[in-house]
PDB file of C-alpha atoms in Angstrom:
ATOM      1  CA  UNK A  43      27.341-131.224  17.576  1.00  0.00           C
ATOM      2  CA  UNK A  44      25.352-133.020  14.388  1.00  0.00           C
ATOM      3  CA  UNK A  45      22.464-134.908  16.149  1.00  0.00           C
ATOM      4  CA  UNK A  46      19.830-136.578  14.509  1.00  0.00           C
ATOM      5  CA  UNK A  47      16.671-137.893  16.909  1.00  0.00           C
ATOM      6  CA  UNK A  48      14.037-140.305  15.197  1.00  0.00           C
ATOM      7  CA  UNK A  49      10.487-140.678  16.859  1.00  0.00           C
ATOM      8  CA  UNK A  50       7.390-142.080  16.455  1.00  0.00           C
ATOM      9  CA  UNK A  51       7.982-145.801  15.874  1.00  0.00           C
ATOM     10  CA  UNK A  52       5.988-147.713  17.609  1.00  0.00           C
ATOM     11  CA  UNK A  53       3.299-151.222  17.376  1.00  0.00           C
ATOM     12  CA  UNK A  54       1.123-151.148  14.326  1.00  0.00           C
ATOM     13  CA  UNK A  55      -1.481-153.909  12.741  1.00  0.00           C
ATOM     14  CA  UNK A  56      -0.468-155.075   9.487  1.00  0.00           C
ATOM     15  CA  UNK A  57      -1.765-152.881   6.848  1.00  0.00           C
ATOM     16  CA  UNK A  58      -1.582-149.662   9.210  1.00  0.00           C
ATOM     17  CA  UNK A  59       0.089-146.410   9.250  1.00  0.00           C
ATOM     18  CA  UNK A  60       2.844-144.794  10.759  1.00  0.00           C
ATOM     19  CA  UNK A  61       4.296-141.860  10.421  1.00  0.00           C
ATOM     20  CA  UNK A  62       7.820-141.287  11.649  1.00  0.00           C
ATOM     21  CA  UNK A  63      10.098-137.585  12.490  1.00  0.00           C
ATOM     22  CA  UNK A  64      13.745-136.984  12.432  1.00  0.00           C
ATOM     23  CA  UNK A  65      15.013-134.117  14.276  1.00  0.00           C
ATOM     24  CA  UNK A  66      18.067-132.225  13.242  1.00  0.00           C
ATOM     25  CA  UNK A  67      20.541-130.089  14.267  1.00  0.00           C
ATOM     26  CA  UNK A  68      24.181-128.716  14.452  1.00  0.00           C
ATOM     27  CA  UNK A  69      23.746-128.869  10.558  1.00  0.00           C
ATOM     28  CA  UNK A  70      22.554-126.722   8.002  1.00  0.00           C
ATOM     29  CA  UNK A  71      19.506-128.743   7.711  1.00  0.00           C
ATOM     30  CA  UNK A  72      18.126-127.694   4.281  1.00  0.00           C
ATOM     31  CA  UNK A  73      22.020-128.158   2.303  1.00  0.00           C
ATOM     32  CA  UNK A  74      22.108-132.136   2.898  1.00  0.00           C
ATOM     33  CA  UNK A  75      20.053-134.837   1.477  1.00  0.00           C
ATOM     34  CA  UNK A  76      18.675-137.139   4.251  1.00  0.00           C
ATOM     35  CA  UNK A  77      18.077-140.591   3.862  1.00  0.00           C
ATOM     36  CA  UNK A  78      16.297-143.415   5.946  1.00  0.00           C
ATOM     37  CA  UNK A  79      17.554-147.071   6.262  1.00  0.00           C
ATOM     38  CA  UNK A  80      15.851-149.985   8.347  1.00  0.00           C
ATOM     39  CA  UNK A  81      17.095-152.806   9.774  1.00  0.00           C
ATOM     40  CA  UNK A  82      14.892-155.824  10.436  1.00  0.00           C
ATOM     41  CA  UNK A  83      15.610-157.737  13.664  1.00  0.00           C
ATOM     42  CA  UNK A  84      19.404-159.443  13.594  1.00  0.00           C
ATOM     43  CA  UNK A  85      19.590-158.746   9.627  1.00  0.00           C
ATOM     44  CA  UNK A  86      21.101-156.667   7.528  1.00  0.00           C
ATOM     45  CA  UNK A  87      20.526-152.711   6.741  1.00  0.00           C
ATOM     46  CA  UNK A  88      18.174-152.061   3.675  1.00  0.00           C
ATOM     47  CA  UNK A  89      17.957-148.668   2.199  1.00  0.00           C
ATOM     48  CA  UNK A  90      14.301-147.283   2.102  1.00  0.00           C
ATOM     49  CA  UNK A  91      14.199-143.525   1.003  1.00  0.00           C
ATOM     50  CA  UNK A  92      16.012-140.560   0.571  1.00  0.00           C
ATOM     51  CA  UNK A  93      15.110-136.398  -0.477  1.00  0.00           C
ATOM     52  CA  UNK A  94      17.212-133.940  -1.395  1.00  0.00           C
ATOM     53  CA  UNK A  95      18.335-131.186   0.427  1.00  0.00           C
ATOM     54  CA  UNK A  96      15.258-128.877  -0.955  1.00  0.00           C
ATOM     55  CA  UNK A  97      12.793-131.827  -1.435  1.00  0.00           C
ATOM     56  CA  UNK A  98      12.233-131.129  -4.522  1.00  0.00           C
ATOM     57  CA  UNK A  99      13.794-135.014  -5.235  1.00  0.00           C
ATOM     58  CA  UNK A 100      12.636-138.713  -3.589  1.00  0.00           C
ATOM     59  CA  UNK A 101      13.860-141.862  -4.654  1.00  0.00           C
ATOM     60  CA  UNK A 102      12.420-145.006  -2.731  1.00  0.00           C
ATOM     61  CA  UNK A 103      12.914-149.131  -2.671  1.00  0.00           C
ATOM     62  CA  UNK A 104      11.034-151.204  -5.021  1.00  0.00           C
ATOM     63  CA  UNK A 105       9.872-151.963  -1.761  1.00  0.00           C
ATOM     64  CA  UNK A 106       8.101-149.477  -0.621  1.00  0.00           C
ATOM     65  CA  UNK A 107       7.459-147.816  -3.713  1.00  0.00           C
ATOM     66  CA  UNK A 108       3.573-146.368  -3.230  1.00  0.00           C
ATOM     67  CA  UNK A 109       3.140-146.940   0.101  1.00  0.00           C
ATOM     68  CA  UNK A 110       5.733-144.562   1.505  1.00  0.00           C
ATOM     69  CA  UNK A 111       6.078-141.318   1.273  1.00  0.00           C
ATOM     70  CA  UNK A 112       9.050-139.317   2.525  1.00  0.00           C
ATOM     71  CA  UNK A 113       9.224-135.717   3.025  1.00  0.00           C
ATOM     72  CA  UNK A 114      10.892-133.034   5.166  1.00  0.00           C
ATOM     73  CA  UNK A 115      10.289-129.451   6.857  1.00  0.00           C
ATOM     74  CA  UNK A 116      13.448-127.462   6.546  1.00  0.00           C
ATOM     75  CA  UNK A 117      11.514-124.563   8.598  1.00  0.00           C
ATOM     76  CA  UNK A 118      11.537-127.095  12.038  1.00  0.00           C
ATOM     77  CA  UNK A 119      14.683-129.108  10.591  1.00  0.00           C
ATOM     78  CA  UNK A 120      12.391-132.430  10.175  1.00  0.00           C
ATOM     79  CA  UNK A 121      12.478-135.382   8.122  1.00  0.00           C
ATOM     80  CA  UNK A 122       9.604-137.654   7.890  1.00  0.00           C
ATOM     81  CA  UNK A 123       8.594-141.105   6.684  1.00  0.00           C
ATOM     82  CA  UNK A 124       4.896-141.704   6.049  1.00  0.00           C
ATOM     83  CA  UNK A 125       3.960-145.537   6.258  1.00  0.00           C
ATOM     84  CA  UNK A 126       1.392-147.052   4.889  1.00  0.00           C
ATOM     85  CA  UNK A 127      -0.555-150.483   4.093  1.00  0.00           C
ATOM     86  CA  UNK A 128       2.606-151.761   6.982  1.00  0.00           C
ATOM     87  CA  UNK A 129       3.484-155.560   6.458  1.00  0.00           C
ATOM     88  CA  UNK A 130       4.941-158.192   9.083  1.00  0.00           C
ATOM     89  CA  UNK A 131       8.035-157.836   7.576  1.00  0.00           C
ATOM     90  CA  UNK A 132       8.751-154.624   8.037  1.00  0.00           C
ATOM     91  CA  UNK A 133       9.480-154.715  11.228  1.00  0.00           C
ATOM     92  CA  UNK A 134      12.782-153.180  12.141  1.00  0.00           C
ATOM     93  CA  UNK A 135      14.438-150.292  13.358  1.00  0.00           C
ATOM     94  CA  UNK A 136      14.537-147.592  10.933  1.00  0.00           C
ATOM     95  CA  UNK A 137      17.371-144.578  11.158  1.00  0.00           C
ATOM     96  CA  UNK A 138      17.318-141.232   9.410  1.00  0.00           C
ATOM     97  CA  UNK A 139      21.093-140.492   8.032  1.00  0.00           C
ATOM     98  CA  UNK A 140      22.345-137.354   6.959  1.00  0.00           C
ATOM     99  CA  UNK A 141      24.239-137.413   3.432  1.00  0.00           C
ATOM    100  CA  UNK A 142      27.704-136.498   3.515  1.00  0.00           C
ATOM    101  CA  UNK A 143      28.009-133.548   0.797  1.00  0.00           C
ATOM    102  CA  UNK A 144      25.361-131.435  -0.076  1.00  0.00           C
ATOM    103  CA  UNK A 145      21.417-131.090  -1.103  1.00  0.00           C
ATOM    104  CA  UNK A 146      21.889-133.507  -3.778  1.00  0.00           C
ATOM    105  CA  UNK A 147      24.383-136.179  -2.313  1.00  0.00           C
ATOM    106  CA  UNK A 148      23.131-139.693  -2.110  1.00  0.00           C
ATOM    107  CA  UNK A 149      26.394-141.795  -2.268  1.00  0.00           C
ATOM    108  CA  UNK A 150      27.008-142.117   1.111  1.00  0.00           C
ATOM    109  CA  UNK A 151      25.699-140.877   4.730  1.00  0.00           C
ATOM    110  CA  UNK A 152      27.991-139.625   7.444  1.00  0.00           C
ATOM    111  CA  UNK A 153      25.519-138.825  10.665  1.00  0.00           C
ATOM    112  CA  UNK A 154      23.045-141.570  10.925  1.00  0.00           C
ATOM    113  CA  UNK A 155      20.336-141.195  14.578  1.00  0.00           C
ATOM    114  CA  UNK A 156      19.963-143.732  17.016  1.00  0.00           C
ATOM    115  CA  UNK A 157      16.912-145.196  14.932  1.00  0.00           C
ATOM    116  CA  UNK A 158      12.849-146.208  16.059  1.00  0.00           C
ATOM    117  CA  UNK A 159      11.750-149.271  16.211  1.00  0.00           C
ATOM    118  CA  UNK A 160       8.375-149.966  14.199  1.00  0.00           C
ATOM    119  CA  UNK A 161       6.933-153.279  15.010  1.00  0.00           C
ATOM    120  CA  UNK A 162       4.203-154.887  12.718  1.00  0.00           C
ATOM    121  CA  UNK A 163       1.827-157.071  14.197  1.00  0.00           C
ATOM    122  CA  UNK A 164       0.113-159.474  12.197  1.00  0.00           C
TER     123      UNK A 164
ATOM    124  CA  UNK B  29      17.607-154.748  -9.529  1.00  0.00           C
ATOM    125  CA  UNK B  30      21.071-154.090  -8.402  1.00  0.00           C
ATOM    126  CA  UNK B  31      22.433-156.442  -5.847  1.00  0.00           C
ATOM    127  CA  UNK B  32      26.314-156.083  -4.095  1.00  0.00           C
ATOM    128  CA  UNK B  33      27.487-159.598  -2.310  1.00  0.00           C
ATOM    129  CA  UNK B  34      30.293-159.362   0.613  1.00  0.00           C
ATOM    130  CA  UNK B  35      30.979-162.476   2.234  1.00  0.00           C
ATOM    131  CA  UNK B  36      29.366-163.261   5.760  1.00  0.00           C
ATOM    132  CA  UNK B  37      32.257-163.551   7.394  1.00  0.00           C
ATOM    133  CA  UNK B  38      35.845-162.535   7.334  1.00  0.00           C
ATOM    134  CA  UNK B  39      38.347-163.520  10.367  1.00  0.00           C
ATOM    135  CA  UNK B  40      41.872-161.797  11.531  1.00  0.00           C
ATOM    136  CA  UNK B  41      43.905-162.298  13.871  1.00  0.00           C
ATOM    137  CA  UNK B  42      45.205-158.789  15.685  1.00  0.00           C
ATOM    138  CA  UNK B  43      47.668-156.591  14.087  1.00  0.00           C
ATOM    139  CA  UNK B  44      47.410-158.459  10.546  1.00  0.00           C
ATOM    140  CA  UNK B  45      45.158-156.929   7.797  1.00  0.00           C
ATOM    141  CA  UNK B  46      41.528-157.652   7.030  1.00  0.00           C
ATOM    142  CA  UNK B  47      40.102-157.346   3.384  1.00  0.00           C
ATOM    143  CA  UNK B  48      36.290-157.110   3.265  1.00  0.00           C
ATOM    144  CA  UNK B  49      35.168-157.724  -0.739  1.00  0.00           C
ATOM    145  CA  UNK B  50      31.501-156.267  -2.097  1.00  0.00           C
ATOM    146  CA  UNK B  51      31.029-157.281  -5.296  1.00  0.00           C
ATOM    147  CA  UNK B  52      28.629-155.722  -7.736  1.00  0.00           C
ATOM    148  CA  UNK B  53      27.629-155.284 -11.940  1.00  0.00           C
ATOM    149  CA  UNK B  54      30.542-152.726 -12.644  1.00  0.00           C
ATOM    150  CA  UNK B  55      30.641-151.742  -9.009  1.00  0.00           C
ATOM    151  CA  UNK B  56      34.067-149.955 -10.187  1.00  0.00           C
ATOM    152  CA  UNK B  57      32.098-147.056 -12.482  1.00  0.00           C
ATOM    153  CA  UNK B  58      29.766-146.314  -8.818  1.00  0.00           C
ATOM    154  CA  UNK B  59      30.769-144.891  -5.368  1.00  0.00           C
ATOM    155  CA  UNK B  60      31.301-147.544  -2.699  1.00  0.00           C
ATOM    156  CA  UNK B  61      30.767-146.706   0.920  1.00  0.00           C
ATOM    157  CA  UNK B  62      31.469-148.464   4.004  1.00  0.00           C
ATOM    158  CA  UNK B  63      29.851-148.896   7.252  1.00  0.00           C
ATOM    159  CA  UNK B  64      30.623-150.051  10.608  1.00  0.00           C
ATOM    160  CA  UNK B  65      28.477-151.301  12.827  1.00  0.00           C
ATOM    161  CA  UNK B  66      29.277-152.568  16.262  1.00  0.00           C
ATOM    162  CA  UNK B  67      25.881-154.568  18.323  1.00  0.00           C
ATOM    163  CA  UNK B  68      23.234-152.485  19.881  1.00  0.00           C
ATOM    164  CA  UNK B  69      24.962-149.301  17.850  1.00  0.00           C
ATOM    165  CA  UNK B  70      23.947-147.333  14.724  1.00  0.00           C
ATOM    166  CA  UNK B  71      26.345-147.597  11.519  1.00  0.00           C
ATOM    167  CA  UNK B  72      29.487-145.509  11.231  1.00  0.00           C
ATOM    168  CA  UNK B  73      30.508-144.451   8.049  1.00  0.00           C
ATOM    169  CA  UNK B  74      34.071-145.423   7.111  1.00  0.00           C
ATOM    170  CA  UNK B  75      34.800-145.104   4.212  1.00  0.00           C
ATOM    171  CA  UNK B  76      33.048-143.090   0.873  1.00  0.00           C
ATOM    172  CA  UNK B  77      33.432-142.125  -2.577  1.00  0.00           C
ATOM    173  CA  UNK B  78      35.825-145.809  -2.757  1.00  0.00           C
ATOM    174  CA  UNK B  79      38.533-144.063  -0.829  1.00  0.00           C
ATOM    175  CA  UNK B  80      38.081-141.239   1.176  1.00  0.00           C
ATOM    176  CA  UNK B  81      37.994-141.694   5.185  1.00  0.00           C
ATOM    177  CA  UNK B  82      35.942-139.167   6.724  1.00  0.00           C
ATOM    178  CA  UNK B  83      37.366-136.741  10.023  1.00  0.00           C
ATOM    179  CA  UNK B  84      37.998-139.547  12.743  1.00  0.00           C
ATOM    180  CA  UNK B  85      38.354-142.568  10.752  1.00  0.00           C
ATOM    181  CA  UNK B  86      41.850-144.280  11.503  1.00  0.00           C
ATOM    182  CA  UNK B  87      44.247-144.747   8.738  1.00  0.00           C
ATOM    183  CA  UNK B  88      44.107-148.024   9.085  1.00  0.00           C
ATOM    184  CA  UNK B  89      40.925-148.422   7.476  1.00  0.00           C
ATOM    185  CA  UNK B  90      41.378-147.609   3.382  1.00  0.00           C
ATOM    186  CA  UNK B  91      39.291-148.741   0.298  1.00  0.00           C
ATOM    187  CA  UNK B  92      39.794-149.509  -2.853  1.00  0.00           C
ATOM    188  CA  UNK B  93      37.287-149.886  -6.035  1.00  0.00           C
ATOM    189  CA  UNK B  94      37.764-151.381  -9.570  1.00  0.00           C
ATOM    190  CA  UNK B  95      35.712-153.471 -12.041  1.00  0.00           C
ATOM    191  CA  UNK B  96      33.212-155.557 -10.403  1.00  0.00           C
ATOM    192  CA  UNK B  97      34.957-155.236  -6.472  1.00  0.00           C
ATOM    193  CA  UNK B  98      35.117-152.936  -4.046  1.00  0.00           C
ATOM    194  CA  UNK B  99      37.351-153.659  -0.894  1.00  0.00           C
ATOM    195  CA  UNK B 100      37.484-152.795   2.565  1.00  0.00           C
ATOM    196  CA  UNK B 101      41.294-152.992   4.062  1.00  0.00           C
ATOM    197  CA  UNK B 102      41.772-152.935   7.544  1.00  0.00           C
ATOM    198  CA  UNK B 103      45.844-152.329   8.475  1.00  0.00           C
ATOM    199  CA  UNK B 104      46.997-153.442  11.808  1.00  0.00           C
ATOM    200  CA  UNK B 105      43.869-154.641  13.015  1.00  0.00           C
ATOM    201  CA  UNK B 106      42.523-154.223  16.486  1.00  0.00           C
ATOM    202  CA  UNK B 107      39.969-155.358  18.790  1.00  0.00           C
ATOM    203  CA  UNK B 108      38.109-152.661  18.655  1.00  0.00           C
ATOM    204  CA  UNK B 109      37.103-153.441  14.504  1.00  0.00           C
ATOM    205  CA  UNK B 110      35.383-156.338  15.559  1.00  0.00           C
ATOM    206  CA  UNK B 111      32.100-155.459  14.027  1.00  0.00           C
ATOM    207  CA  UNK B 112      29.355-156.094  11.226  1.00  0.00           C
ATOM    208  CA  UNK B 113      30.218-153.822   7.893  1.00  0.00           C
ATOM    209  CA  UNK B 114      28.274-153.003   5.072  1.00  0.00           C
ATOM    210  CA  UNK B 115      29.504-151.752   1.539  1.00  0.00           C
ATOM    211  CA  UNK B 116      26.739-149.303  -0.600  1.00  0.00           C
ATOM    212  CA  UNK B 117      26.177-147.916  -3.724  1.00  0.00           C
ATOM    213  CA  UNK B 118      23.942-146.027  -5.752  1.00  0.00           C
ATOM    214  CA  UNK B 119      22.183-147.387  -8.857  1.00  0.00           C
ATOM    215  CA  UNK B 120      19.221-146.234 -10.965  1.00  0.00           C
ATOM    216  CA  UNK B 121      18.117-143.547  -8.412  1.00  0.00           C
ATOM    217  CA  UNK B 122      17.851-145.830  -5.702  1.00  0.00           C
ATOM    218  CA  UNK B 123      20.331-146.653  -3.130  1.00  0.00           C
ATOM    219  CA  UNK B 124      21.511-150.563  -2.094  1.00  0.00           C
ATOM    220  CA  UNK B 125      23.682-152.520   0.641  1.00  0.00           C
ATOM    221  CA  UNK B 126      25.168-155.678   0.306  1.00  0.00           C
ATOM    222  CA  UNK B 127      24.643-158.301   2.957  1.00  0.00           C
ATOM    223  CA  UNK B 128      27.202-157.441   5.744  1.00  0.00           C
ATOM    224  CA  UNK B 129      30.150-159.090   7.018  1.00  0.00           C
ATOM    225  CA  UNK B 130      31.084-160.061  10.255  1.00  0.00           C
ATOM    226  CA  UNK B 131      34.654-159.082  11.313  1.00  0.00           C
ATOM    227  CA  UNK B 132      36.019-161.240  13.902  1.00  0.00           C
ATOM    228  CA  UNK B 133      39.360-160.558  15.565  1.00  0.00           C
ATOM    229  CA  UNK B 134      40.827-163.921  17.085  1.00  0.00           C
TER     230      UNK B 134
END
């Protein structure tokens, strides 16, 4: 079975860091591009970040562009999200999705976790 | 940047068909993807590359994808559809979701 298991979200101060995992597995981990997506509290999802398969590639929001770095471990079959200088707003839960193709497939994502929920305190 | 717009609400009543629109800057020359998500749940993916239905998706769910519109068709709707759903795309390296749309089934 494909599973994917964020951790690590958690209460921050505005203008702190987080760092958050994704654990795979069931999947070649290393053939898919992964991508996270948050969703602020009773809104809509927002794309954030996504690697290809080798991580050679990362493509980011406007949003977060500069403060957030994402990354992955194909040796333990982890993604990661590095946070940094956190606003308010960015509260939400954020999910790690798998892409649906291969190492270099962006278009859409067809495993998606159960997500973390990062909560910015100003 | 690039922006897709779906209305916030669509309504159906059960058994007819629902059409969900995302509309985009030459959406039609991109991928469109779908999304399902029901409260408290993570998103489903129903529908990518326009048309394709991934392993476990009904046939009564189908898309479509031309010129500025990409459109979410629901056959023989059911109860069980009653849920938020997202299109996406990808544009300029970076990916993008329109607003949502609630699906209600009265």
């Amino acid at each position: 079975e494909v599973l994917l298991l964020e951790s690590g979200g958690g209460l921050v101060q505005r203008g702190g860091s987080l760092r958050l995992s994704c654990a795979a597995s069931g999947f070649t981990f290393s053939s898919y591009a992964m991508t996270w997506v948050r969703q602020a509290p009773g809104k809509g999802l927002e794309w954030v970040s996504a690697i290809s398969g080798g991580g050679g590639s990362a493509y980011y929001a406007d949003s977060v562009k500069g403060r957030f770095t994402i990354s992955r471990d194909n040796s333990k079959n982890t993604l990661y999200l590095q946070m940094n200088t956190l606003r308010a707003e960015e509260t939400a839960v954020y999910y790690c999705a798998k892409g649906a193709i291969n190492e270099n497939y962006y278009y859409a994502m067809d495993v998606w976790g159960q997500g973390t929920t990062v909560t910015v305190s100003s | 940047s690039y922006e897709l717009t779906q209305p916030p609400s669509v309504s159906v009543s059960p058994g007819q068909t629902a059409s969900i629109t995302c509309s985009g800057d030459k959406l039609g020359d991109k991928y469109a993807s779908w999304y399902q998500q029901k409260p408290g749940q993570s998103p489903v993916l129903v529908i990518y590359e326009d048309t394709k239905r991934p392993s476990g998706i009904p046939e009564r769910f189908s898309g479509s994808n031309s010129g500025n519109t990409a459109t979410l068709t629901i056959s023989g709707t059911q109860a069980m559809d009653e849920a938020d759903y997202y299109c996406q795309a990808w544009d300029s390296s970076t990916g993008v979701f329109g607003g949502g749309t609630k699906l209600t089934v009265l």
